[in-house]
Amino acid sequence: MKICKTIDEMRLAAREVRRAGKRLGFVATMGALHEGHLSLVRAAKSVCDVVAVSIFVNPLQFGPTEDLAKYPRTFERDSGLLESEAVDFLFAPTPAEMYPAGAATYVTVEGLSDKLCGRSRPGHFPGVTTVVAKLFLIVEPDLAFFGQKDAAQSTIIRRMVQDLNLPVEIVVCPIVREPDGLAMSSRNAYLTPQERKSARVLHRSLMEINNRFDRGERSAANLIAAGRQLLSQESGVRLDYLEIVDPSTLDPVTQLDKPTLVAVAAFVGNTRLIDNIVLPV
Ligand code: AMP
């Protein structure tokens, strides 16, 4: 695995891959890798000839009071994991390489960026779309793999790719969970043993909604009330949002008569966790 620290190195390497007529897959991460990330790498390996992964803790997508400074950075371990997955290129730029002094251009997807997490994390999605657009322009992948875990992010990135005519196909892969249902996340490392137990309520509330849906409930208000009820019983868990939305517009729905996204975000102690499920028609 070749580690590229500069944009020029990464760009040259990717260009050579394409010149050789090979299909290049790309996975963008912030490191502290877990099985969720590795599932994207494996999906990329299974359909691409060459795979590039980025590790970049993007300062632009963190709010001023968020966890940028303490976000887990485990580069040696991460590069070992990627090496064992036979990843070809690891792009690991510094913040100064990605955002040199004077950088003043941002990519914002209007409308979608202030929904769900965008409401409680202003600036988050513009930070994500700006870095992902830059990464796409540097790596120029044929396919890019994202996790359903960040469902709104995938919707927003798809919109950006369509609107800017970026020549990349977006592939969204299923959420990888711990055996007890908790969605894997680099932020799970922040949880104390007690918080780790409490955190299970996010998935449990989604399963409760899923079960009621399976039994025929189609009112979003009733389903949300059932989920909220469970979440409120867990002390130490503070709900940010629980919403049932159209997966492409992220607008709330009232009746579940087409596929919907049920998305939850909650603080467990000081750690903000997210999860979601998709309900069919
Ligand atoms: P992050 O490092 O948190 O920016 O995540 C990098 C990519 O991994 C994003 O596309 C995430 O959606 C994806 N990802 C994170 N956690 C999971 C998970 N538990 N299952 C599947 N994909 C995930």
PDB file of C-alpha atoms and ligand atoms in Angstrom:
ATOM      1  CA  MET A   1       0.000   0.000   0.000  1.00  0.00           C
ATOM      2  CA  LYS A   2       1.379   3.367  -1.014  1.00  0.00           C
ATOM      3  CA  ILE A   3       0.776   6.195   1.441  1.00  0.00           C
ATOM      4  CA  CYS A   4       0.250   9.563  -0.276  1.00  0.00           C
ATOM      5  CA  LYS A   5       0.614  12.593   1.968  1.00  0.00           C
ATOM      6  CA  THR A   6       0.305  15.257  -0.703  1.00  0.00           C
ATOM      7  CA  ILE A   7      -2.405  16.058  -3.226  1.00  0.00           C
ATOM      8  CA  ASP A   8       0.114  15.828  -6.083  1.00  0.00           C
ATOM      9  CA  GLU A   9       1.233  12.329  -5.060  1.00  0.00           C
ATOM     10  CA  MET A  10      -2.352  11.094  -4.794  1.00  0.00           C
ATOM     11  CA  ARG A  11      -3.421  12.721  -8.047  1.00  0.00           C
ATOM     12  CA  LEU A  12      -0.458  11.259  -9.959  1.00  0.00           C
ATOM     13  CA  ALA A  13      -1.050   7.778  -8.549  1.00  0.00           C
ATOM     14  CA  ALA A  14      -4.756   7.885  -9.417  1.00  0.00           C
ATOM     15  CA  ARG A  15      -4.070   9.160 -12.928  1.00  0.00           C
ATOM     16  CA  GLU A  16      -1.711   6.243 -13.557  1.00  0.00           C
ATOM     17  CA  VAL A  17      -4.407   3.809 -12.472  1.00  0.00           C
ATOM     18  CA  ARG A  18      -6.876   5.316 -14.907  1.00  0.00           C
ATOM     19  CA  ARG A  19      -4.313   5.494 -17.692  1.00  0.00           C
ATOM     20  CA  ALA A  20      -3.861   1.745 -17.272  1.00  0.00           C
ATOM     21  CA  GLY A  21      -7.615   1.402 -17.903  1.00  0.00           C
ATOM     22  CA  LYS A  22      -8.318   0.188 -14.357  1.00  0.00           C
ATOM     23  CA  ARG A  23     -11.439   0.873 -12.309  1.00  0.00           C
ATOM     24  CA  LEU A  24     -10.665   2.972  -9.239  1.00  0.00           C
ATOM     25  CA  GLY A  25     -12.766   2.719  -6.076  1.00  0.00           C
ATOM     26  CA  PHE A  26     -12.591   5.254  -3.252  1.00  0.00           C
ATOM     27  CA  VAL A  27     -13.559   5.257   0.429  1.00  0.00           C
ATOM     28  CA  ALA A  28     -13.372   8.531   2.391  1.00  0.00           C
ATOM     29  CA  THR A  29     -12.891   8.196   6.156  1.00  0.00           C
ATOM     30  CA  MET A  30     -11.797  10.155   9.202  1.00  0.00           C
ATOM     31  CA  GLY A  31      -9.801   7.171  10.494  1.00  0.00           C
ATOM     32  CA  ALA A  32     -10.240   5.336  13.823  1.00  0.00           C
ATOM     33  CA  LEU A  33     -11.294   2.527  11.535  1.00  0.00           C
ATOM     34  CA  HIS A  34     -13.771  -0.185  12.499  1.00  0.00           C
ATOM     35  CA  GLU A  35     -15.645  -2.956  10.692  1.00  0.00           C
ATOM     36  CA  GLY A  36     -18.077  -0.381   9.242  1.00  0.00           C
ATOM     37  CA  HIS A  37     -15.255   1.331   7.370  1.00  0.00           C
ATOM     38  CA  LEU A  38     -13.728  -2.007   6.395  1.00  0.00           C
ATOM     39  CA  SER A  39     -17.062  -3.155   4.929  1.00  0.00           C
ATOM     40  CA  LEU A  40     -16.851  -0.206   2.520  1.00  0.00           C
ATOM     41  CA  VAL A  41     -13.273  -1.131   1.638  1.00  0.00           C
ATOM     42  CA  ARG A  42     -14.337  -4.739   0.951  1.00  0.00           C
ATOM     43  CA  ALA A  43     -17.277  -3.582  -1.170  1.00  0.00           C
ATOM     44  CA  ALA A  44     -14.862  -1.399  -3.152  1.00  0.00           C
ATOM     45  CA  LYS A  45     -12.341  -4.252  -3.522  1.00  0.00           C
ATOM     46  CA  SER A  46     -15.074  -6.575  -4.791  1.00  0.00           C
ATOM     47  CA  VAL A  47     -15.980  -4.412  -7.802  1.00  0.00           C
ATOM     48  CA  CYS A  48     -12.893  -2.260  -8.473  1.00  0.00           C
ATOM     49  CA  ASP A  49      -9.389  -3.094  -9.705  1.00  0.00           C
ATOM     50  CA  VAL A  50      -7.691  -0.578  -7.454  1.00  0.00           C
ATOM     51  CA  VAL A  51      -8.876   0.944  -4.162  1.00  0.00           C
ATOM     52  CA  ALA A  52      -7.871   4.232  -2.532  1.00  0.00           C
ATOM     53  CA  VAL A  53      -8.880   5.158   1.023  1.00  0.00           C
ATOM     54  CA  SER A  54      -8.504   8.585   2.583  1.00  0.00           C
ATOM     55  CA  ILE A  55      -7.965   9.332   6.250  1.00  0.00           C
ATOM     56  CA  PHE A  56      -8.581  12.975   6.987  1.00  0.00           C
ATOM     57  CA  VAL A  57     -10.177  14.447  10.094  1.00  0.00           C
ATOM     58  CA  ASN A  58     -11.826  17.322   8.279  1.00  0.00           C
ATOM     59  CA  PRO A  59     -11.813  20.426  10.490  1.00  0.00           C
ATOM     60  CA  LEU A  60     -14.414  22.084   8.269  1.00  0.00           C
ATOM     61  CA  GLN A  61     -17.189  19.695   9.301  1.00  0.00           C
ATOM     62  CA  PHE A  62     -16.752  20.193  13.059  1.00  0.00           C
ATOM     63  CA  GLY A  63     -18.546  22.993  14.901  1.00  0.00           C
ATOM     64  CA  PRO A  64     -16.587  25.238  17.309  1.00  0.00           C
ATOM     65  CA  THR A  65     -17.824  23.322  20.372  1.00  0.00           C
ATOM     66  CA  GLU A  66     -17.463  19.850  18.837  1.00  0.00           C
ATOM     67  CA  ASP A  67     -14.877  17.087  19.273  1.00  0.00           C
ATOM     68  CA  LEU A  68     -12.270  17.974  16.585  1.00  0.00           C
ATOM     69  CA  ALA A  69      -9.357  18.079  19.030  1.00  0.00           C
ATOM     70  CA  LYS A  70     -10.231  14.833  20.795  1.00  0.00           C
ATOM     71  CA  TYR A  71     -11.440  12.894  17.728  1.00  0.00           C
ATOM     72  CA  PRO A  72      -9.562   9.553  17.891  1.00  0.00           C
ATOM     73  CA  ARG A  73      -6.449   9.505  15.699  1.00  0.00           C
ATOM     74  CA  THR A  74      -4.979   6.015  15.322  1.00  0.00           C
ATOM     75  CA  PHE A  75      -2.989   6.266  12.116  1.00  0.00           C
ATOM     76  CA  GLU A  76      -0.555   3.370  12.650  1.00  0.00           C
ATOM     77  CA  ARG A  77      -3.333   0.949  13.528  1.00  0.00           C
ATOM     78  CA  ASP A  78      -5.522   2.213  10.663  1.00  0.00           C
ATOM     79  CA  SER A  79      -2.824   1.872   8.029  1.00  0.00           C
ATOM     80  CA  GLY A  80      -2.094  -1.673   9.266  1.00  0.00           C
ATOM     81  CA  LEU A  81      -5.790  -2.562   8.882  1.00  0.00           C
ATOM     82  CA  LEU A  82      -5.939  -1.097   5.369  1.00  0.00           C
ATOM     83  CA  GLU A  83      -2.742  -2.907   4.447  1.00  0.00           C
ATOM     84  CA  SER A  84      -4.315  -6.213   5.502  1.00  0.00           C
ATOM     85  CA  GLU A  85      -7.345  -5.434   3.348  1.00  0.00           C
ATOM     86  CA  ALA A  86      -4.925  -5.049   0.416  1.00  0.00           C
ATOM     87  CA  VAL A  87      -5.825  -1.407  -0.139  1.00  0.00           C
ATOM     88  CA  ASP A  88      -3.640   0.082  -2.867  1.00  0.00           C
ATOM     89  CA  PHE A  89      -3.437   3.751  -1.857  1.00  0.00           C
ATOM     90  CA  LEU A  90      -3.906   5.582   1.412  1.00  0.00           C
ATOM     91  CA  PHE A  91      -4.369   9.332   1.058  1.00  0.00           C
ATOM     92  CA  ALA A  92      -3.566  11.040   4.353  1.00  0.00           C
ATOM     93  CA  PRO A  93      -3.133  14.776   3.832  1.00  0.00           C
ATOM     94  CA  THR A  94      -2.638  17.374   6.578  1.00  0.00           C
ATOM     95  CA  PRO A  95      -5.269  20.088   7.147  1.00  0.00           C
ATOM     96  CA  ALA A  96      -2.798  22.633   5.687  1.00  0.00           C
ATOM     97  CA  GLU A  97      -2.438  20.535   2.537  1.00  0.00           C
ATOM     98  CA  MET A  98      -6.224  20.404   2.070  1.00  0.00           C
ATOM     99  CA  TYR A  99      -6.949  23.977   3.174  1.00  0.00           C
ATOM    100  CA  PRO A 100      -3.944  26.219   2.491  1.00  0.00           C
ATOM    101  CA  ALA A 101      -4.139  29.755   3.849  1.00  0.00           C
ATOM    102  CA  GLY A 102      -6.555  31.817   1.815  1.00  0.00           C
ATOM    103  CA  ALA A 103      -8.857  28.917   0.848  1.00  0.00           C
ATOM    104  CA  ALA A 104     -12.268  30.533   0.401  1.00  0.00           C
ATOM    105  CA  THR A 105     -14.366  28.194  -1.739  1.00  0.00           C
ATOM    106  CA  TYR A 106     -17.101  26.001  -0.307  1.00  0.00           C
ATOM    107  CA  VAL A 107     -19.554  23.538  -1.782  1.00  0.00           C
ATOM    108  CA  THR A 108     -23.012  23.715  -0.229  1.00  0.00           C
ATOM    109  CA  VAL A 109     -26.056  21.693  -1.151  1.00  0.00           C
ATOM    110  CA  GLU A 110     -28.862  24.157  -0.500  1.00  0.00           C
ATOM    111  CA  GLY A 111     -32.005  22.943   1.200  1.00  0.00           C
ATOM    112  CA  LEU A 112     -30.774  19.489   2.214  1.00  0.00           C
ATOM    113  CA  SER A 113     -27.852  20.695   4.329  1.00  0.00           C
ATOM    114  CA  ASP A 114     -29.981  22.102   7.130  1.00  0.00           C
ATOM    115  CA  LYS A 115     -32.122  18.992   7.622  1.00  0.00           C
ATOM    116  CA  LEU A 116     -31.612  16.245  10.254  1.00  0.00           C
ATOM    117  CA  CYS A 117     -28.029  16.564  11.606  1.00  0.00           C
ATOM    118  CA  GLY A 118     -27.685  19.810   9.631  1.00  0.00           C
ATOM    119  CA  ARG A 119     -30.191  21.470  11.949  1.00  0.00           C
ATOM    120  CA  SER A 120     -28.274  20.754  15.137  1.00  0.00           C
ATOM    121  CA  ARG A 121     -24.848  20.942  13.484  1.00  0.00           C
ATOM    122  CA  PRO A 122     -24.889  24.100  11.338  1.00  0.00           C
ATOM    123  CA  GLY A 123     -21.989  24.077   8.891  1.00  0.00           C
ATOM    124  CA  HIS A 124     -21.494  20.320   9.210  1.00  0.00           C
ATOM    125  CA  PHE A 125     -22.840  19.250   5.813  1.00  0.00           C
ATOM    126  CA  PRO A 126     -21.232  22.141   3.883  1.00  0.00           C
ATOM    127  CA  GLY A 127     -17.968  21.007   5.518  1.00  0.00           C
ATOM    128  CA  VAL A 128     -18.619  17.451   4.357  1.00  0.00           C
ATOM    129  CA  THR A 129     -19.601  18.374   0.799  1.00  0.00           C
ATOM    130  CA  THR A 130     -16.633  20.713   0.443  1.00  0.00           C
ATOM    131  CA  VAL A 131     -14.122  18.045   1.493  1.00  0.00           C
ATOM    132  CA  VAL A 132     -15.806  15.261  -0.473  1.00  0.00           C
ATOM    133  CA  ALA A 133     -15.895  17.421  -3.625  1.00  0.00           C
ATOM    134  CA  LYS A 134     -12.175  18.158  -3.151  1.00  0.00           C
ATOM    135  CA  LEU A 135     -11.394  14.476  -2.561  1.00  0.00           C
ATOM    136  CA  PHE A 136     -13.331  13.502  -5.699  1.00  0.00           C
ATOM    137  CA  LEU A 137     -11.408  16.074  -7.745  1.00  0.00           C
ATOM    138  CA  ILE A 138      -8.084  14.806  -6.364  1.00  0.00           C
ATOM    139  CA  VAL A 139      -8.734  11.053  -6.612  1.00  0.00           C
ATOM    140  CA  GLU A 140     -11.169  11.107  -9.562  1.00  0.00           C
ATOM    141  CA  PRO A 141     -12.593   7.710  -8.606  1.00  0.00           C
ATOM    142  CA  ASP A 142     -14.964   5.732 -10.827  1.00  0.00           C
ATOM    143  CA  LEU A 143     -16.927   4.615  -7.773  1.00  0.00           C
ATOM    144  CA  ALA A 144     -17.085   6.011  -4.241  1.00  0.00           C
ATOM    145  CA  PHE A 145     -18.432   4.010  -1.305  1.00  0.00           C
ATOM    146  CA  PHE A 146     -20.340   5.519   1.614  1.00  0.00           C
ATOM    147  CA  GLY A 147     -22.163   4.023   4.607  1.00  0.00           C
ATOM    148  CA  GLN A 148     -25.925   4.065   5.164  1.00  0.00           C
ATOM    149  CA  LYS A 149     -24.977   4.913   8.760  1.00  0.00           C
ATOM    150  CA  ASP A 150     -24.726   8.551   7.637  1.00  0.00           C
ATOM    151  CA  ALA A 151     -27.914   8.425   5.584  1.00  0.00           C
ATOM    152  CA  ALA A 152     -28.421  12.178   5.169  1.00  0.00           C
ATOM    153  CA  GLN A 153     -24.782  12.515   4.146  1.00  0.00           C
ATOM    154  CA  SER A 154     -25.299   9.979   1.339  1.00  0.00           C
ATOM    155  CA  THR A 155     -28.417  11.809   0.125  1.00  0.00           C
ATOM    156  CA  ILE A 156     -26.568  15.128   0.109  1.00  0.00           C
ATOM    157  CA  ILE A 157     -23.507  13.704  -1.653  1.00  0.00           C
ATOM    158  CA  ARG A 158     -25.685  12.102  -4.335  1.00  0.00           C
ATOM    159  CA  ARG A 159     -27.353  15.485  -4.894  1.00  0.00           C
ATOM    160  CA  MET A 160     -23.973  17.225  -5.125  1.00  0.00           C
ATOM    161  CA  VAL A 161     -22.647  14.665  -7.623  1.00  0.00           C
ATOM    162  CA  GLN A 162     -25.752  15.067  -9.765  1.00  0.00           C
ATOM    163  CA  ASP A 163     -25.794  18.873  -9.585  1.00  0.00           C
ATOM    164  CA  LEU A 164     -22.071  19.305 -10.330  1.00  0.00           C
ATOM    165  CA  ASN A 165     -22.021  16.510 -12.967  1.00  0.00           C
ATOM    166  CA  LEU A 166     -19.164  14.811 -11.146  1.00  0.00           C
ATOM    167  CA  PRO A 167     -18.171  11.644 -13.034  1.00  0.00           C
ATOM    168  CA  VAL A 168     -18.378   9.276 -10.073  1.00  0.00           C
ATOM    169  CA  GLU A 169     -20.882   6.604  -9.115  1.00  0.00           C
ATOM    170  CA  ILE A 170     -21.998   6.664  -5.472  1.00  0.00           C
ATOM    171  CA  VAL A 171     -22.500   3.289  -3.785  1.00  0.00           C
ATOM    172  CA  VAL A 172     -24.165   3.199  -0.361  1.00  0.00           C
ATOM    173  CA  CYS A 173     -23.419   0.151   1.820  1.00  0.00           C
ATOM    174  CA  PRO A 174     -25.440  -1.243   4.785  1.00  0.00           C
ATOM    175  CA  ILE A 175     -24.832  -0.250   8.416  1.00  0.00           C
ATOM    176  CA  VAL A 176     -22.469  -2.576  10.281  1.00  0.00           C
ATOM    177  CA  ARG A 177     -23.564  -3.113  13.893  1.00  0.00           C
ATOM    178  CA  GLU A 178     -22.175  -4.520  17.117  1.00  0.00           C
ATOM    179  CA  PRO A 179     -23.773  -7.835  18.163  1.00  0.00           C
ATOM    180  CA  ASP A 180     -26.239  -5.958  20.431  1.00  0.00           C
ATOM    181  CA  GLY A 181     -27.379  -3.696  17.581  1.00  0.00           C
ATOM    182  CA  LEU A 182     -25.387  -0.534  18.300  1.00  0.00           C
ATOM    183  CA  ALA A 183     -24.226   0.963  14.994  1.00  0.00           C
ATOM    184  CA  MET A 184     -20.427   0.929  14.813  1.00  0.00           C
ATOM    185  CA  SER A 185     -18.937   4.404  15.069  1.00  0.00           C
ATOM    186  CA  SER A 186     -15.512   5.841  15.823  1.00  0.00           C
ATOM    187  CA  ARG A 187     -17.288   7.876  18.514  1.00  0.00           C
ATOM    188  CA  ASN A 188     -18.360   4.730  20.397  1.00  0.00           C
ATOM    189  CA  ALA A 189     -14.819   4.795  21.823  1.00  0.00           C
ATOM    190  CA  TYR A 190     -15.839   7.819  23.914  1.00  0.00           C
ATOM    191  CA  LEU A 191     -18.535   5.881  25.798  1.00  0.00           C
ATOM    192  CA  THR A 192     -18.051   4.758  29.400  1.00  0.00           C
ATOM    193  CA  PRO A 193     -19.222   1.177  30.114  1.00  0.00           C
ATOM    194  CA  GLN A 194     -22.511   2.545  31.494  1.00  0.00           C
ATOM    195  CA  GLU A 195     -23.032   4.830  28.492  1.00  0.00           C
ATOM    196  CA  ARG A 196     -22.227   1.949  26.173  1.00  0.00           C
ATOM    197  CA  LYS A 197     -25.167   0.043  27.704  1.00  0.00           C
ATOM    198  CA  SER A 198     -27.475   3.067  27.452  1.00  0.00           C
ATOM    199  CA  ALA A 199     -26.474   3.607  23.810  1.00  0.00           C
ATOM    200  CA  ARG A 200     -28.316   0.420  22.821  1.00  0.00           C
ATOM    201  CA  VAL A 201     -31.583   2.366  23.146  1.00  0.00           C
ATOM    202  CA  LEU A 202     -31.012   4.095  19.793  1.00  0.00           C
ATOM    203  CA  HIS A 203     -31.248   0.819  17.896  1.00  0.00           C
ATOM    204  CA  ARG A 204     -33.961  -0.506  20.230  1.00  0.00           C
ATOM    205  CA  SER A 205     -36.152   2.518  19.512  1.00  0.00           C
ATOM    206  CA  LEU A 206     -35.679   2.005  15.763  1.00  0.00           C
ATOM    207  CA  MET A 207     -36.588  -1.682  16.161  1.00  0.00           C
ATOM    208  CA  GLU A 208     -39.715  -0.717  18.108  1.00  0.00           C
ATOM    209  CA  ILE A 209     -40.740   1.546  15.237  1.00  0.00           C
ATOM    210  CA  ASN A 210     -39.924  -1.223  12.763  1.00  0.00           C
ATOM    211  CA  ASN A 211     -42.087  -3.724  14.677  1.00  0.00           C
ATOM    212  CA  ARG A 212     -45.049  -1.361  14.879  1.00  0.00           C
ATOM    213  CA  PHE A 213     -44.662  -0.629  11.170  1.00  0.00           C
ATOM    214  CA  ASP A 214     -44.659  -4.404  10.481  1.00  0.00           C
ATOM    215  CA  ARG A 215     -47.898  -4.671  12.484  1.00  0.00           C
ATOM    216  CA  GLY A 216     -49.498  -2.086  10.172  1.00  0.00           C
ATOM    217  CA  GLU A 217     -48.962   1.292  11.864  1.00  0.00           C
ATOM    218  CA  ARG A 218     -48.531   3.936   9.141  1.00  0.00           C
ATOM    219  CA  SER A 219     -48.840   7.195  11.090  1.00  0.00           C
ATOM    220  CA  ALA A 220     -45.451   8.875  11.444  1.00  0.00           C
ATOM    221  CA  ALA A 221     -46.608  10.704  14.589  1.00  0.00           C
ATOM    222  CA  ASN A 222     -47.586   7.433  16.290  1.00  0.00           C
ATOM    223  CA  LEU A 223     -44.371   5.696  15.296  1.00  0.00           C
ATOM    224  CA  ILE A 224     -42.253   8.620  16.491  1.00  0.00           C
ATOM    225  CA  ALA A 225     -44.167   8.738  19.783  1.00  0.00           C
ATOM    226  CA  ALA A 226     -43.415   5.039  20.357  1.00  0.00           C
ATOM    227  CA  GLY A 227     -39.718   5.552  19.657  1.00  0.00           C
ATOM    228  CA  ARG A 228     -39.526   8.663  21.833  1.00  0.00           C
ATOM    229  CA  GLN A 229     -41.204   6.821  24.666  1.00  0.00           C
ATOM    230  CA  LEU A 230     -38.424   4.195  24.721  1.00  0.00           C
ATOM    231  CA  LEU A 231     -35.672   6.794  24.380  1.00  0.00           C
ATOM    232  CA  SER A 232     -37.065   8.870  27.248  1.00  0.00           C
ATOM    233  CA  GLN A 233     -36.883   5.872  29.582  1.00  0.00           C
ATOM    234  CA  GLU A 234     -33.089   5.672  29.295  1.00  0.00           C
ATOM    235  CA  SER A 235     -31.502   8.055  31.764  1.00  0.00           C
ATOM    236  CA  GLY A 236     -28.327   9.712  30.473  1.00  0.00           C
ATOM    237  CA  VAL A 237     -29.684   9.771  26.913  1.00  0.00           C
ATOM    238  CA  ARG A 238     -30.840  13.110  25.518  1.00  0.00           C
ATOM    239  CA  LEU A 239     -32.686  13.009  22.216  1.00  0.00           C
ATOM    240  CA  ASP A 240     -31.554  15.422  19.508  1.00  0.00           C
ATOM    241  CA  TYR A 241     -34.071  14.276  16.879  1.00  0.00           C
ATOM    242  CA  LEU A 242     -36.143  11.293  15.855  1.00  0.00           C
ATOM    243  CA  GLU A 243     -37.652  11.854  12.439  1.00  0.00           C
ATOM    244  CA  ILE A 244     -39.347   9.922   9.676  1.00  0.00           C
ATOM    245  CA  VAL A 245     -38.432  11.505   6.346  1.00  0.00           C
ATOM    246  CA  ASP A 246     -38.444  11.015   2.619  1.00  0.00           C
ATOM    247  CA  PRO A 247     -34.942   9.596   1.919  1.00  0.00           C
ATOM    248  CA  SER A 248     -34.354  11.839  -1.094  1.00  0.00           C
ATOM    249  CA  THR A 249     -35.691  15.191   0.176  1.00  0.00           C
ATOM    250  CA  LEU A 250     -35.137  14.556   3.923  1.00  0.00           C
ATOM    251  CA  ASP A 251     -38.529  16.214   4.494  1.00  0.00           C
ATOM    252  CA  PRO A 252     -40.750  14.743   7.231  1.00  0.00           C
ATOM    253  CA  VAL A 253     -43.607  12.524   6.106  1.00  0.00           C
ATOM    254  CA  THR A 254     -46.925  12.131   7.933  1.00  0.00           C
ATOM    255  CA  GLN A 255     -48.137   8.842   6.419  1.00  0.00           C
ATOM    256  CA  LEU A 256     -45.782   6.011   5.506  1.00  0.00           C
ATOM    257  CA  ASP A 257     -47.095   5.195   2.035  1.00  0.00           C
ATOM    258  CA  LYS A 258     -43.687   5.053   0.312  1.00  0.00           C
ATOM    259  CA  PRO A 259     -40.193   4.033   1.507  1.00  0.00           C
ATOM    260  CA  THR A 260     -39.035   6.237   4.368  1.00  0.00           C
ATOM    261  CA  LEU A 261     -35.923   6.874   6.420  1.00  0.00           C
ATOM    262  CA  VAL A 262     -36.280   6.745  10.206  1.00  0.00           C
ATOM    263  CA  ALA A 263     -33.334   8.690  11.607  1.00  0.00           C
ATOM    264  CA  VAL A 264     -32.324   9.239  15.204  1.00  0.00           C
ATOM    265  CA  ALA A 265     -29.602  11.313  16.864  1.00  0.00           C
ATOM    266  CA  ALA A 266     -29.058  11.426  20.611  1.00  0.00           C
ATOM    267  CA  PHE A 267     -26.464  12.445  23.130  1.00  0.00           C
ATOM    268  CA  VAL A 268     -25.335   9.587  25.341  1.00  0.00           C
ATOM    269  CA  GLY A 269     -23.514  11.481  28.051  1.00  0.00           C
ATOM    270  CA  ASN A 270     -21.534  13.981  25.976  1.00  0.00           C
ATOM    271  CA  THR A 271     -21.273  11.741  22.936  1.00  0.00           C
ATOM    272  CA  ARG A 272     -23.587  12.375  20.016  1.00  0.00           C
ATOM    273  CA  LEU A 273     -24.592   9.174  18.223  1.00  0.00           C
ATOM    274  CA  ILE A 274     -26.746   8.627  15.132  1.00  0.00           C
ATOM    275  CA  ASP A 275     -28.562   5.644  13.649  1.00  0.00           C
ATOM    276  CA  ASN A 276     -31.300   4.931  11.142  1.00  0.00           C
ATOM    277  CA  ILE A 277     -33.386   2.329   9.378  1.00  0.00           C
ATOM    278  CA  VAL A 278     -35.225   2.361   6.078  1.00  0.00           C
ATOM    279  CA  LEU A 279     -38.873   1.242   6.123  1.00  0.00           C
ATOM    280  CA  PRO A 280     -40.212  -0.198   2.860  1.00  0.00           C
ATOM    281  CA  VAL A 281     -43.649   0.563   1.397  1.00  0.00           C
TER     282      VAL A 281
HETATM  283  P1  AMP B   1     -16.297   8.502   9.110  1.00  0.00           P
HETATM  284  O1  AMP B   1     -14.923   7.986   9.313  1.00  0.00           O
HETATM  285  O2  AMP B   1     -17.144   8.492  10.320  1.00  0.00           O
HETATM  286  O3  AMP B   1     -16.319   9.826   8.362  1.00  0.00           O
HETATM  287  O4  AMP B   1     -17.002   7.469   8.132  1.00  0.00           O
HETATM  288  C1  AMP B   1     -16.442   7.166   6.871  1.00  0.00           C
HETATM  289  C2  AMP B   1     -17.435   6.340   6.079  1.00  0.00           C
HETATM  290  O5  AMP B   1     -17.710   5.132   6.800  1.00  0.00           O
HETATM  291  C3  AMP B   1     -18.791   7.041   5.873  1.00  0.00           C
HETATM  292  O6  AMP B   1     -19.247   6.767   4.553  1.00  0.00           O
HETATM  293  C4  AMP B   1     -19.667   6.385   6.892  1.00  0.00           C
HETATM  294  O7  AMP B   1     -21.032   6.393   6.548  1.00  0.00           O
HETATM  295  C5  AMP B   1     -19.113   4.974   6.897  1.00  0.00           C
HETATM  296  N1  AMP B   1     -19.460   4.282   8.132  1.00  0.00           N
HETATM  297  C6  AMP B   1     -19.238   4.716   9.411  1.00  0.00           C
HETATM  298  N2  AMP B   1     -19.762   3.843  10.307  1.00  0.00           N
HETATM  299  C7  AMP B   1     -20.336   2.852   9.581  1.00  0.00           C
HETATM  300  C8  AMP B   1     -21.042   1.661   9.927  1.00  0.00           C
HETATM  301  N3  AMP B   1     -21.273   1.318  11.182  1.00  0.00           N
HETATM  302  N4  AMP B   1     -21.483   0.872   8.925  1.00  0.00           N
HETATM  303  C9  AMP B   1     -21.258   1.222   7.616  1.00  0.00           C
HETATM  304  N5  AMP B   1     -20.593   2.317   7.228  1.00  0.00           N
HETATM  305  C10 AMP B   1     -20.147   3.127   8.199  1.00  0.00           C
END
